[in-house]
mmCIF file of C-alpha atoms and ligand atoms in Angstrom:
data_model
loop_
_atom_site.group_PDB
_atom_site.id
_atom_site.type_symbol
_atom_site.label_atom_id
_atom_site.label_comp_id
_atom_site.label_asym_id
_atom_site.label_seq_id
_atom_site.Cartn_x
_atom_site.Cartn_y
_atom_site.Cartn_z
ATOM 1 C CA MET A 1 83.032 -47.088 -58.444
ATOM 2 C CA LYS A 2 85.239 -48.702 -55.819
ATOM 3 C CA ARG A 3 86.774 -45.360 -54.981
ATOM 4 C CA GLY A 4 83.300 -43.909 -54.627
ATOM 5 C CA LEU A 5 82.330 -46.654 -52.225
ATOM 6 C CA GLN A 6 85.468 -46.114 -50.194
ATOM 7 C CA LEU A 7 84.734 -42.434 -49.979
ATOM 8 C CA LEU A 8 81.182 -43.158 -48.925
ATOM 9 C CA LEU A 9 82.398 -45.511 -46.198
ATOM 10 C CA LEU A 10 84.885 -42.923 -45.018
ATOM 11 C CA VAL A 11 82.202 -40.253 -44.812
ATOM 12 C CA PHE A 12 79.905 -42.707 -43.026
ATOM 13 C CA SER A 13 82.509 -43.711 -40.442
ATOM 14 C CA LEU A 14 83.438 -40.085 -39.866
ATOM 15 C CA THR A 15 79.778 -39.292 -39.231
ATOM 16 C CA VAL A 16 79.428 -42.169 -36.773
ATOM 17 C CA PHE A 17 82.633 -41.087 -35.089
ATOM 18 C CA ALA A 18 81.408 -37.513 -34.854
ATOM 19 C CA GLN A 19 78.124 -38.643 -33.276
ATOM 20 C CA LYS A 20 79.954 -40.737 -30.698
ATOM 21 C CA GLU A 21 82.153 -37.790 -29.889
ATOM 22 C CA ALA A 22 79.233 -35.412 -29.595
ATOM 23 C CA VAL A 23 77.343 -37.381 -26.954
ATOM 24 C CA ASP A 24 78.990 -37.344 -23.565
ATOM 25 C CA THR A 25 77.363 -40.027 -21.430
ATOM 26 C CA THR A 26 79.672 -39.650 -18.428
ATOM 27 C CA GLN A 27 78.207 -39.016 -15.014
ATOM 28 C CA ILE A 28 79.331 -35.806 -13.350
ATOM 29 C CA ILE A 29 80.011 -35.937 -9.623
ATOM 30 C CA ILE A 30 80.512 -32.810 -7.534
ATOM 31 C CA PRO A 31 83.279 -33.647 -5.047
ATOM 32 C CA ASN A 32 83.149 -33.273 -1.265
ATOM 33 C CA ARG A 33 79.391 -33.506 -0.863
ATOM 34 C CA HIS A 34 78.077 -35.571 2.042
ATOM 35 C CA ASN A 35 74.817 -36.137 3.849
ATOM 36 C CA THR A 36 74.777 -34.632 7.314
ATOM 37 C CA ALA A 37 74.072 -37.081 10.144
ATOM 38 C CA GLU A 38 70.519 -35.741 10.258
ATOM 39 C CA ALA A 39 69.981 -36.088 6.493
ATOM 40 C CA GLN A 40 70.998 -39.748 6.756
ATOM 41 C CA THR A 41 67.960 -40.392 8.964
ATOM 42 C CA LYS A 42 65.518 -38.903 6.406
ATOM 43 C CA PRO A 43 63.368 -40.819 3.919
ATOM 44 C CA TYR A 44 64.269 -41.210 0.246
ATOM 45 C CA VAL A 45 62.208 -39.777 -2.596
ATOM 46 C CA ILE A 46 62.542 -40.961 -6.182
ATOM 47 C CA MET A 47 60.622 -38.493 -8.342
ATOM 48 C CA ILE A 48 60.014 -39.836 -11.827
ATOM 49 C CA SER A 49 58.730 -37.763 -14.722
ATOM 50 C CA THR A 50 57.498 -39.450 -17.857
ATOM 51 C CA ASP A 51 57.102 -36.738 -20.460
ATOM 52 C CA GLY A 52 53.657 -36.582 -22.071
ATOM 53 C CA PHE A 53 52.176 -39.362 -19.876
ATOM 54 C CA ARG A 54 48.538 -38.295 -20.079
ATOM 55 C CA TYR A 55 46.399 -38.586 -16.929
ATOM 56 C CA ASP A 56 44.438 -41.539 -18.357
ATOM 57 C CA TYR A 57 47.300 -43.555 -19.910
ATOM 58 C CA ALA A 58 47.925 -45.884 -16.948
ATOM 59 C CA ARG A 59 44.358 -47.201 -17.085
ATOM 60 C CA LYS A 60 43.799 -46.824 -20.808
ATOM 61 C CA TYR A 61 46.848 -48.940 -21.580
ATOM 62 C CA ASN A 62 46.757 -51.052 -18.415
ATOM 63 C CA ALA A 63 50.175 -50.123 -17.049
ATOM 64 C CA GLU A 64 50.199 -53.033 -14.618
ATOM 65 C CA ASN A 65 53.087 -51.999 -12.387
ATOM 66 C CA LEU A 66 52.064 -48.377 -12.049
ATOM 67 C CA LEU A 67 48.490 -49.388 -11.248
ATOM 68 C CA LYS A 68 49.576 -52.088 -8.801
ATOM 69 C CA TYR A 69 51.934 -49.857 -6.788
ATOM 70 C CA SER A 70 49.781 -46.756 -6.822
ATOM 71 C CA ASN A 71 46.727 -48.806 -5.843
ATOM 72 C CA GLN A 72 48.601 -49.512 -2.630
ATOM 73 C CA GLY A 73 49.433 -45.802 -2.380
ATOM 74 C CA VAL A 74 47.941 -42.606 -3.807
ATOM 75 C CA GLN A 75 46.354 -41.944 -7.190
ATOM 76 C CA ALA A 76 45.209 -38.510 -8.333
ATOM 77 C CA LYS A 77 42.323 -38.490 -10.805
ATOM 78 C CA ALA A 78 44.576 -36.104 -12.760
ATOM 79 C CA MET A 79 47.199 -33.434 -12.196
ATOM 80 C CA ILE A 80 46.677 -30.018 -13.773
ATOM 81 C CA PRO A 81 49.759 -28.758 -15.607
ATOM 82 C CA SER A 82 50.666 -25.083 -15.413
ATOM 83 C CA TYR A 83 50.035 -22.983 -18.492
ATOM 84 C CA PRO A 84 51.239 -23.455 -21.172
ATOM 85 C CA SER A 85 51.089 -27.261 -20.918
ATOM 86 C CA ILE A 86 54.539 -27.875 -22.357
ATOM 87 C CA THR A 87 57.690 -29.599 -21.211
ATOM 88 C CA PHE A 88 60.285 -27.119 -19.990
ATOM 89 C CA PRO A 89 57.887 -24.800 -18.135
ATOM 90 C CA ASN A 90 56.195 -27.698 -16.346
ATOM 91 C CA HIS A 91 59.313 -29.618 -15.393
ATOM 92 C CA TRP A 92 60.730 -26.466 -13.889
ATOM 93 C CA THR A 93 57.411 -25.850 -12.116
ATOM 94 C CA LEU A 94 57.396 -29.350 -10.612
ATOM 95 C CA ILE A 95 60.951 -28.886 -9.359
ATOM 96 C CA THR A 96 60.484 -25.310 -7.978
ATOM 97 C CA GLY A 97 56.817 -25.057 -6.930
ATOM 98 C CA LEU A 98 56.450 -21.879 -9.017
ATOM 99 C CA TYR A 99 54.197 -21.092 -11.976
ATOM 100 C CA PRO A 100 56.146 -20.695 -15.265
ATOM 101 C CA SER A 101 55.538 -16.932 -15.281
ATOM 102 C CA HIS A 102 57.130 -16.772 -11.808
ATOM 103 C CA HIS A 103 60.185 -18.950 -12.493
ATOM 104 C CA GLY A 104 60.786 -17.482 -15.952
ATOM 105 C CA LEU A 105 60.754 -20.575 -18.154
ATOM 106 C CA ILE A 106 57.519 -19.526 -19.822
ATOM 107 C CA ASP A 107 57.970 -21.602 -22.985
ATOM 108 C CA ASN A 108 60.448 -23.963 -24.633
ATOM 109 C CA PHE A 109 61.708 -20.889 -26.507
ATOM 110 C CA PHE A 110 61.274 -17.197 -25.766
ATOM 111 C CA TYR A 111 62.853 -13.762 -25.912
ATOM 112 C CA ASP A 112 64.095 -11.861 -22.881
ATOM 113 C CA TYR A 113 63.664 -8.099 -23.217
ATOM 114 C CA LYS A 114 66.151 -7.247 -20.496
ATOM 115 C CA ARG A 115 68.906 -9.568 -21.679
ATOM 116 C CA LYS A 116 68.027 -8.891 -25.323
ATOM 117 C CA GLU A 117 68.621 -12.581 -25.931
ATOM 118 C CA ASN A 118 66.711 -15.646 -27.071
ATOM 119 C CA TYR A 119 66.319 -18.810 -25.016
ATOM 120 C CA ALA A 120 65.744 -22.126 -26.779
ATOM 121 C CA MET A 121 65.626 -25.471 -25.008
ATOM 122 C CA SER A 122 67.462 -27.073 -27.916
ATOM 123 C CA ASN A 123 70.378 -24.682 -27.470
ATOM 124 C CA ARG A 124 72.665 -26.415 -25.027
ATOM 125 C CA LYS A 125 74.311 -23.151 -24.004
ATOM 126 C CA ASN A 126 70.905 -21.783 -22.913
ATOM 127 C CA ALA A 127 69.665 -25.002 -21.368
ATOM 128 C CA GLU A 128 72.761 -25.331 -19.190
ATOM 129 C CA ASP A 129 72.912 -21.658 -18.210
ATOM 130 C CA GLY A 130 71.203 -21.390 -14.828
ATOM 131 C CA SER A 131 70.751 -17.621 -15.050
ATOM 132 C CA TRP A 132 67.650 -18.227 -17.194
ATOM 133 C CA TYR A 133 65.899 -20.171 -14.427
ATOM 134 C CA GLY A 134 64.265 -18.672 -11.329
ATOM 135 C CA GLY A 135 63.326 -20.414 -8.081
ATOM 136 C CA THR A 136 65.054 -22.930 -5.859
ATOM 137 C CA SER A 137 65.060 -26.452 -7.255
ATOM 138 C CA LEU A 138 64.320 -29.420 -5.005
ATOM 139 C CA TRP A 139 67.879 -30.659 -5.484
ATOM 140 C CA GLY A 140 69.270 -27.170 -4.783
ATOM 141 C CA LEU A 141 67.228 -26.992 -1.577
ATOM 142 C CA ALA A 142 68.351 -30.468 -0.495
ATOM 143 C CA GLU A 143 72.021 -29.793 -1.184
ATOM 144 C CA SER A 144 71.939 -26.453 0.646
ATOM 145 C CA GLN A 145 70.527 -28.252 3.698
ATOM 146 C CA GLY A 146 73.126 -31.004 3.791
ATOM 147 C CA MET A 147 71.235 -33.654 1.838
ATOM 148 C CA VAL A 148 72.835 -35.298 -1.197
ATOM 149 C CA SER A 149 70.744 -35.428 -4.408
ATOM 150 C CA ALA A 150 71.013 -36.953 -7.876
ATOM 151 C CA SER A 151 69.321 -36.340 -11.215
ATOM 152 C CA LEU A 152 69.039 -38.329 -14.377
ATOM 153 C CA MET A 153 68.239 -35.683 -16.971
ATOM 154 C CA TRP A 154 65.437 -33.714 -15.340
ATOM 155 C CA VAL A 155 65.055 -30.367 -17.119
ATOM 156 C CA GLY A 156 67.649 -27.938 -15.798
ATOM 157 C CA SER A 157 69.574 -30.560 -13.794
ATOM 158 C CA ALA A 158 72.711 -30.169 -15.907
ATOM 159 C CA SER A 159 72.751 -26.421 -15.252
ATOM 160 C CA ASP A 160 73.600 -24.350 -12.208
ATOM 161 C CA ALA A 161 69.930 -23.312 -12.048
ATOM 162 C CA GLY A 162 67.908 -23.278 -8.848
ATOM 163 C CA GLY A 163 70.705 -23.052 -6.287
ATOM 164 C CA LYS A 164 73.269 -25.822 -6.032
ATOM 165 C CA ARG A 165 73.618 -28.528 -8.668
ATOM 166 C CA PRO A 166 72.760 -32.105 -7.793
ATOM 167 C CA THR A 167 75.798 -34.012 -6.501
ATOM 168 C CA TYR A 168 75.310 -36.612 -9.260
ATOM 169 C CA TYR A 169 73.991 -35.720 -12.711
ATOM 170 C CA TYR A 170 74.338 -36.255 -16.461
ATOM 171 C CA PRO A 171 74.387 -33.799 -19.363
ATOM 172 C CA TYR A 172 71.219 -34.395 -21.409
ATOM 173 C CA HIS A 173 71.236 -37.129 -24.065
ATOM 174 C CA GLU A 174 68.919 -39.944 -25.141
ATOM 175 C CA LYS A 175 71.400 -42.822 -25.276
ATOM 176 C CA PHE A 176 70.315 -44.604 -22.076
ATOM 177 C CA SER A 177 67.387 -47.014 -22.250
ATOM 178 C CA PRO A 178 64.816 -46.864 -19.429
ATOM 179 C CA SER A 179 66.355 -50.049 -17.937
ATOM 180 C CA GLU A 180 69.832 -48.519 -17.991
ATOM 181 C CA LYS A 181 68.498 -45.475 -16.168
ATOM 182 C CA VAL A 182 66.902 -47.727 -13.554
ATOM 183 C CA ASP A 183 70.266 -49.420 -12.925
ATOM 184 C CA LYS A 184 71.946 -46.056 -12.452
ATOM 185 C CA VAL A 185 69.355 -45.033 -9.866
ATOM 186 C CA VAL A 186 69.798 -48.354 -8.042
ATOM 187 C CA ASN A 187 73.576 -47.889 -8.063
ATOM 188 C CA TRP A 188 73.170 -44.479 -6.431
ATOM 189 C CA LEU A 189 71.159 -46.107 -3.669
ATOM 190 C CA LYS A 190 73.962 -48.653 -3.118
ATOM 191 C CA LEU A 191 76.434 -45.903 -2.180
ATOM 192 C CA PRO A 192 77.599 -45.573 1.439
ATOM 193 C CA MET A 193 75.126 -43.695 3.649
ATOM 194 C CA ASP A 194 77.009 -40.418 3.666
ATOM 195 C CA GLN A 195 77.155 -40.309 -0.142
ATOM 196 C CA ARG A 196 73.759 -41.847 -0.959
ATOM 197 C CA PRO A 197 71.279 -39.387 -2.533
ATOM 198 C CA HIS A 198 67.980 -38.971 -0.658
ATOM 199 C CA PHE A 199 66.341 -37.009 -3.453
ATOM 200 C CA ILE A 200 66.572 -38.530 -6.929
ATOM 201 C CA SER A 201 64.858 -37.078 -9.986
ATOM 202 C CA LEU A 202 64.545 -39.193 -13.093
ATOM 203 C CA TYR A 203 63.250 -38.360 -16.572
ATOM 204 C CA PHE A 204 61.863 -40.526 -19.394
ATOM 205 C CA PRO A 205 61.151 -38.897 -22.818
ATOM 206 C CA GLU A 206 59.810 -41.942 -24.724
ATOM 207 C CA VAL A 207 56.046 -41.613 -24.210
ATOM 208 C CA ASP A 208 56.015 -37.967 -25.343
ATOM 209 C CA GLY A 209 58.059 -38.824 -28.420
ATOM 210 C CA SER A 210 55.607 -41.517 -29.411
ATOM 211 C CA GLY A 211 52.558 -39.350 -28.661
ATOM 212 C CA HIS A 212 53.888 -36.617 -30.941
ATOM 213 C CA HIS A 213 54.963 -38.887 -33.726
ATOM 214 C CA PHE A 214 52.118 -41.410 -33.850
ATOM 215 C CA GLY A 215 49.390 -39.820 -31.726
ATOM 216 C CA PRO A 216 48.077 -40.642 -28.265
ATOM 217 C CA ASP A 217 45.643 -43.370 -29.344
ATOM 218 C CA THR A 218 48.037 -45.718 -31.107
ATOM 219 C CA LYS A 219 49.743 -49.030 -30.562
ATOM 220 C CA GLU A 220 53.109 -47.247 -30.590
ATOM 221 C CA THR A 221 52.151 -45.025 -27.671
ATOM 222 C CA GLU A 222 50.693 -48.007 -25.853
ATOM 223 C CA ASP A 223 54.049 -49.761 -26.336
ATOM 224 C CA ALA A 224 55.928 -46.722 -25.002
ATOM 225 C CA VAL A 225 53.685 -46.718 -21.906
ATOM 226 C CA HIS A 226 54.476 -50.404 -21.369
ATOM 227 C CA LEU A 227 58.198 -49.761 -21.855
ATOM 228 C CA ILE A 228 58.158 -47.241 -18.995
ATOM 229 C CA ASP A 229 55.829 -49.376 -16.899
ATOM 230 C CA LYS A 230 58.272 -52.267 -17.207
ATOM 231 C CA ALA A 231 61.136 -49.988 -16.112
ATOM 232 C CA ILE A 232 59.089 -48.895 -13.079
ATOM 233 C CA GLY A 233 58.528 -52.554 -12.201
ATOM 234 C CA GLU A 234 62.300 -53.169 -12.387
ATOM 235 C CA LEU A 235 63.020 -50.046 -10.370
ATOM 236 C CA VAL A 236 60.686 -50.940 -7.518
ATOM 237 C CA GLN A 237 61.863 -54.564 -7.441
ATOM 238 C CA LYS A 238 65.561 -53.647 -7.431
ATOM 239 C CA VAL A 239 65.075 -50.910 -4.831
ATOM 240 C CA ASN A 240 63.123 -53.333 -2.608
ATOM 241 C CA ASP A 241 65.986 -55.816 -2.904
ATOM 242 C CA LEU A 242 68.332 -53.220 -1.374
ATOM 243 C CA GLY A 243 66.353 -53.407 1.861
ATOM 244 C CA LEU A 244 66.420 -49.640 2.483
ATOM 245 C CA LYS A 245 63.846 -48.603 5.031
ATOM 246 C CA ASN A 246 61.987 -45.645 3.650
ATOM 247 C CA VAL A 247 62.008 -45.204 -0.124
ATOM 248 C CA ASN A 248 59.092 -43.282 -1.633
ATOM 249 C CA PHE A 249 58.114 -43.025 -5.274
ATOM 250 C CA VAL A 250 56.427 -40.041 -6.892
ATOM 251 C CA PHE A 251 55.470 -40.684 -10.515
ATOM 252 C CA VAL A 252 54.440 -37.560 -12.423
ATOM 253 C CA SER A 253 54.252 -36.170 -15.924
ATOM 254 C CA ASP A 254 54.474 -32.665 -17.313
ATOM 255 C CA HIS A 255 51.356 -32.683 -19.529
ATOM 256 C CA GLY A 256 49.121 -34.856 -21.704
ATOM 257 C CA MET A 257 48.683 -35.178 -25.468
ATOM 258 C CA ILE A 258 45.973 -34.697 -28.105
ATOM 259 C CA LYS A 259 45.739 -35.526 -31.801
ATOM 260 C CA VAL A 260 45.688 -32.192 -33.611
ATOM 261 C CA ASP A 261 44.157 -31.055 -36.870
ATOM 262 C CA GLY A 262 47.328 -30.917 -38.952
ATOM 263 C CA GLY A 263 45.398 -31.206 -42.216
ATOM 264 C CA ALA A 264 43.758 -27.802 -41.959
ATOM 265 C CA PRO A 265 46.017 -25.648 -39.777
ATOM 266 C CA LEU A 266 45.298 -21.991 -39.019
ATOM 267 C CA GLU A 267 47.223 -19.393 -40.923
ATOM 268 C CA ILE A 268 49.375 -16.972 -39.013
ATOM 269 C CA PRO A 269 47.877 -13.471 -39.483
ATOM 270 C CA ALA A 270 49.955 -11.816 -42.204
ATOM 271 C CA ILE A 271 50.414 -8.585 -40.266
ATOM 272 C CA LEU A 272 52.765 -10.437 -37.890
ATOM 273 C CA PHE A 273 55.307 -11.093 -40.628
ATOM 274 C CA ASP A 274 56.507 -7.481 -40.323
ATOM 275 C CA LYS A 275 59.723 -8.102 -38.398
ATOM 276 C CA ASN A 276 60.285 -4.403 -37.781
ATOM 277 C CA ARG A 277 57.132 -4.221 -35.714
ATOM 278 C CA PHE A 278 56.752 -7.729 -34.249
ATOM 279 C CA ASP A 279 58.414 -10.858 -33.033
ATOM 280 C CA TYR A 280 56.219 -13.859 -32.645
ATOM 281 C CA TYR A 281 56.806 -17.288 -31.146
ATOM 282 C CA ASN A 282 54.626 -20.060 -32.463
ATOM 283 C CA SER A 283 54.478 -23.295 -30.505
ATOM 284 C CA GLN A 284 51.431 -24.166 -32.680
ATOM 285 C CA THR A 285 49.089 -24.534 -29.690
ATOM 286 C CA LEU A 286 49.976 -21.000 -28.570
ATOM 287 C CA LEU A 287 51.260 -18.028 -30.522
ATOM 288 C CA ARG A 288 52.860 -15.248 -28.485
ATOM 289 C CA VAL A 289 53.328 -11.817 -30.008
ATOM 290 C CA TYR A 290 55.865 -9.195 -28.939
ATOM 291 C CA VAL A 291 54.880 -5.781 -30.216
ATOM 292 C CA LYS A 292 58.108 -3.802 -30.417
ATOM 293 C CA ASN A 293 56.464 -0.405 -30.057
ATOM 294 C CA GLN A 294 54.495 -0.467 -26.802
ATOM 295 C CA ASN A 295 52.200 2.290 -28.136
ATOM 296 C CA GLU A 296 50.984 -0.022 -30.871
ATOM 297 C CA VAL A 297 49.839 -2.870 -28.625
ATOM 298 C CA LYS A 298 46.201 -1.835 -28.368
ATOM 299 C CA SER A 299 45.694 -1.072 -32.036
ATOM 300 C CA VAL A 300 47.383 -4.291 -33.103
ATOM 301 C CA TYR A 301 45.268 -6.226 -30.632
ATOM 302 C CA LYS A 302 42.107 -4.669 -32.071
ATOM 303 C CA GLU A 303 43.195 -5.429 -35.592
ATOM 304 C CA LEU A 304 44.035 -9.056 -34.792
ATOM 305 C CA LYS A 305 40.772 -9.472 -32.953
ATOM 306 C CA ALA A 306 38.723 -7.997 -35.798
ATOM 307 C CA LYS A 307 40.262 -10.368 -38.308
ATOM 308 C CA LYS A 308 40.234 -13.530 -36.215
ATOM 309 C CA THR A 309 38.230 -16.636 -37.025
ATOM 310 C CA ASP A 310 36.146 -18.782 -34.662
ATOM 311 C CA ASP A 311 39.003 -21.250 -34.417
ATOM 312 C CA TYR A 312 41.118 -19.160 -32.063
ATOM 313 C CA GLU A 313 41.020 -16.471 -29.392
ATOM 314 C CA VAL A 314 43.063 -13.286 -29.230
ATOM 315 C CA TYR A 315 44.008 -12.004 -25.782
ATOM 316 C CA LEU A 316 45.757 -8.962 -24.473
ATOM 317 C CA ASP A 317 47.930 -10.687 -21.937
ATOM 318 C CA LYS A 318 46.468 -8.664 -19.090
ATOM 319 C CA LYS A 319 43.017 -9.994 -19.928
ATOM 320 C CA LEU A 320 43.869 -13.675 -19.726
ATOM 321 C CA PRO A 321 41.914 -15.781 -17.228
ATOM 322 C CA LYS A 322 43.614 -15.263 -13.839
ATOM 323 C CA TYR A 323 43.876 -18.960 -13.069
ATOM 324 C CA LEU A 324 46.370 -19.364 -15.926
ATOM 325 C CA HIS A 325 48.866 -17.069 -14.160
ATOM 326 C CA PHE A 326 50.144 -16.093 -17.575
ATOM 327 C CA GLY A 327 49.167 -12.418 -17.776
ATOM 328 C CA THR A 328 51.203 -9.217 -17.401
ATOM 329 C CA LYS A 329 50.875 -9.183 -13.624
ATOM 330 C CA ASP A 330 52.404 -12.623 -13.292
ATOM 331 C CA ASP A 331 55.073 -12.140 -15.952
ATOM 332 C CA LYS A 332 57.954 -11.623 -13.522
ATOM 333 C CA TYR A 333 60.680 -11.747 -16.173
ATOM 334 C CA ASN A 334 58.751 -9.919 -18.901
ATOM 335 C CA ARG A 335 59.091 -12.819 -21.345
ATOM 336 C CA ILE A 336 55.539 -13.699 -22.357
ATOM 337 C CA GLY A 337 54.746 -10.983 -24.913
ATOM 338 C CA GLN A 338 51.726 -8.643 -24.924
ATOM 339 C CA ILE A 339 49.281 -10.468 -27.205
ATOM 340 C CA LEU A 340 48.429 -14.157 -27.239
ATOM 341 C CA LEU A 341 46.677 -16.084 -29.995
ATOM 342 C CA ILE A 342 45.260 -19.301 -28.602
ATOM 343 C CA PRO A 343 43.824 -21.891 -30.998
ATOM 344 C CA LYS A 344 40.860 -23.981 -29.966
ATOM 345 C CA ALA A 345 41.853 -27.656 -29.769
ATOM 346 C CA PRO A 346 42.500 -29.526 -31.990
ATOM 347 C CA LYS A 347 43.358 -26.518 -34.196
ATOM 348 C CA ILE A 348 46.969 -25.326 -34.457
ATOM 349 C CA PHE A 349 48.833 -22.409 -35.998
ATOM 350 C CA LEU A 350 51.305 -23.441 -38.651
ATOM 351 C CA GLU A 351 53.660 -21.581 -40.960
ATOM 352 C CA LYS A 352 53.003 -22.319 -44.634
ATOM 353 C CA GLY A 353 54.945 -25.318 -45.898
ATOM 354 C CA LYS A 354 55.876 -26.410 -42.394
ATOM 355 C CA LYS A 355 54.957 -29.863 -41.123
ATOM 356 C CA THR A 356 53.495 -30.628 -37.738
ATOM 357 C CA SER A 357 53.383 -33.767 -35.619
ATOM 358 C CA VAL A 358 50.300 -35.935 -35.119
ATOM 359 C CA GLY A 359 50.078 -35.265 -31.385
ATOM 360 C CA LYS A 360 50.550 -31.952 -29.561
ATOM 361 C CA HIS A 361 50.162 -30.299 -26.187
ATOM 362 C CA GLY A 362 50.281 -26.752 -24.886
ATOM 363 C CA TYR A 363 46.540 -25.976 -24.652
ATOM 364 C CA ASN A 364 44.757 -24.755 -21.530
ATOM 365 C CA PRO A 365 44.244 -27.945 -19.459
ATOM 366 C CA ARG A 366 40.980 -26.617 -17.966
ATOM 367 C CA LEU A 367 39.456 -26.395 -21.433
ATOM 368 C CA VAL A 368 41.210 -29.366 -22.990
ATOM 369 C CA PRO A 369 41.256 -32.309 -20.555
ATOM 370 C CA GLU A 370 43.643 -34.249 -22.794
ATOM 371 C CA MET A 371 46.342 -31.864 -21.531
ATOM 372 C CA LYS A 372 46.098 -33.194 -17.996
ATOM 373 C CA ALA A 373 49.047 -34.984 -16.427
ATOM 374 C CA THR A 374 49.606 -37.952 -14.107
ATOM 375 C CA PHE A 375 50.321 -38.102 -10.383
ATOM 376 C CA LEU A 376 50.833 -41.461 -8.652
ATOM 377 C CA ALA A 377 52.732 -41.973 -5.401
ATOM 378 C CA TRP A 378 53.580 -44.819 -3.092
ATOM 379 C CA GLY A 379 55.978 -45.779 -0.329
ATOM 380 C CA PRO A 380 56.049 -45.831 3.491
ATOM 381 C CA GLU A 381 55.249 -42.118 3.870
ATOM 382 C CA PHE A 382 52.099 -42.273 1.749
ATOM 383 C CA LYS A 383 48.641 -43.382 2.782
ATOM 384 C CA ASN A 384 47.305 -46.575 1.277
ATOM 385 C CA ASN A 385 44.475 -46.970 -1.228
ATOM 386 C CA LEU A 386 43.774 -43.262 -1.514
ATOM 387 C CA VAL A 387 42.271 -41.603 -4.588
ATOM 388 C CA ILE A 388 42.403 -37.805 -4.638
ATOM 389 C CA ASP A 389 40.852 -35.163 -6.875
ATOM 390 C CA GLU A 390 42.839 -33.321 -9.502
ATOM 391 C CA PHE A 391 45.169 -30.558 -8.291
ATOM 392 C CA GLU A 392 47.713 -28.088 -9.727
ATOM 393 C CA ASN A 393 51.272 -29.308 -10.222
ATOM 394 C CA ILE A 394 52.776 -26.400 -8.213
ATOM 395 C CA ASN A 395 51.792 -28.398 -5.114
ATOM 396 C CA VAL A 396 54.170 -31.329 -5.635
ATOM 397 C CA TYR A 397 57.164 -29.310 -4.386
ATOM 398 C CA PRO A 398 55.949 -28.705 -0.815
ATOM 399 C CA LEU A 399 54.871 -32.359 -0.611
ATOM 400 C CA VAL A 400 58.400 -33.538 -1.401
ATOM 401 C CA THR A 401 60.035 -31.036 0.984
ATOM 402 C CA GLU A 402 57.688 -32.249 3.733
ATOM 403 C CA ILE A 403 58.714 -35.891 3.229
ATOM 404 C CA LEU A 404 62.422 -35.034 3.120
ATOM 405 C CA GLY A 405 62.224 -32.648 6.077
ATOM 406 C CA LEU A 406 63.550 -29.684 4.066
ATOM 407 C CA LYS A 407 62.779 -26.052 4.901
ATOM 408 C CA ILE A 408 61.435 -24.032 1.968
ATOM 409 C CA ASP A 409 63.749 -21.026 1.601
ATOM 410 C CA GLN A 410 61.696 -18.607 -0.505
ATOM 411 C CA PRO A 411 58.016 -17.947 -1.341
ATOM 412 C CA ILE A 412 56.506 -20.517 -3.687
ATOM 413 C CA ASP A 413 53.111 -20.867 -5.366
ATOM 414 C CA GLY A 414 52.418 -24.414 -4.154
ATOM 415 C CA LYS A 415 50.815 -25.150 -0.787
ATOM 416 C CA LEU A 416 51.433 -28.139 1.451
ATOM 417 C CA LYS A 417 47.805 -28.284 2.548
ATOM 418 C CA VAL A 418 46.728 -29.408 -0.948
ATOM 419 C CA LEU A 419 48.543 -32.768 -0.764
ATOM 420 C CA LYS A 420 49.173 -33.118 2.985
ATOM 421 C CA GLU A 421 46.275 -35.551 3.223
ATOM 422 C CA THR A 422 48.228 -38.015 1.074
ATOM 423 C CA LEU A 423 50.823 -38.483 3.849
ATOM 424 C CA LYS A 424 50.443 -40.814 6.813
ATOM 425 C CA LYS A 425 51.675 -38.244 9.306
HETATM 426 ZN ZN1 LIG B 1 56.133 -32.907 -26.149
#
């Protein structure tokens, strides 16, 4: 008995030790980076993403700090995520100004025909390999124009994606509390002028986690909103105390959240289980089909369409609504697949025996308003007391480059004119 207990303790301590070893919380600093004299005169932008922070959460849950600051600045009625309304595609869209089909991160997991390789966000090797990501990131643009940047766990920030890496960054982990992250941002802003980042991107996963696990309309999600709101209050207060002249805050999210029908999920059409003919990728709110033999696409499409129920749509990817920018024409990296099965919210596709979460996202935000994201902004560069209509999230990029005085170095989908009116000059 005693021996058994000892063994158990040994196994337990080994596990704890292994976990500690596995998570590297050290900041990485790229040496010899400095702001040019000109960059030192530019404003600061702190761009904060709170994953899954639905467009209505701030009001619904009375996020006092966010409402207070953005009341003095700019509030969008909503921000429209790019399709599909999921995390990796939309974070990379916000940071590059490109639709997912144009930057290549079309899902959290996908197959690349050319590379003959799978990408999965959970695979660290993929996530930190910049060759999967197209476009120029905001930090890459800043660094290439002599402006120092920093990132606390924005999607792709620990990779060499999107041009140069941020000068200061962390490999992804979830060990830092929101308050600890705030202190790290404040410490960056205490650095000497030539080393101080002017573009900082910051990521909080808590609200999305709660929305998935408990659902969007729960006390737990309300608490998660308040946790982040409190961190924003600390951030603004501590940044104000530094007395820097021109610090601007852009608070965004990647998508919203809806309670799904997990009790009666849709069955995946049996024909797709034939691995010799198909690969399919099921994110539950979207099922993408790769037909291996191109000559079969049309007949398979017809078959799937004939057998479908009223609870979902079947699309040939070239027939998707244009505004989704998710069809063949837009699929720059050939990663989407030829046939898409799109459930009608709150229905989901689910493999037999598999469990789902209470909350989900990924639906078309123009059909399912719960998918819409948040945009709030304040600081000296922004107009006061301005409420704007909803807009597409590709347009955040040119807004940030305008504030920082950066020159966009390649064609993007976003346009400055969409959000220019939010700026004082
Ligand atoms: Zn999520």
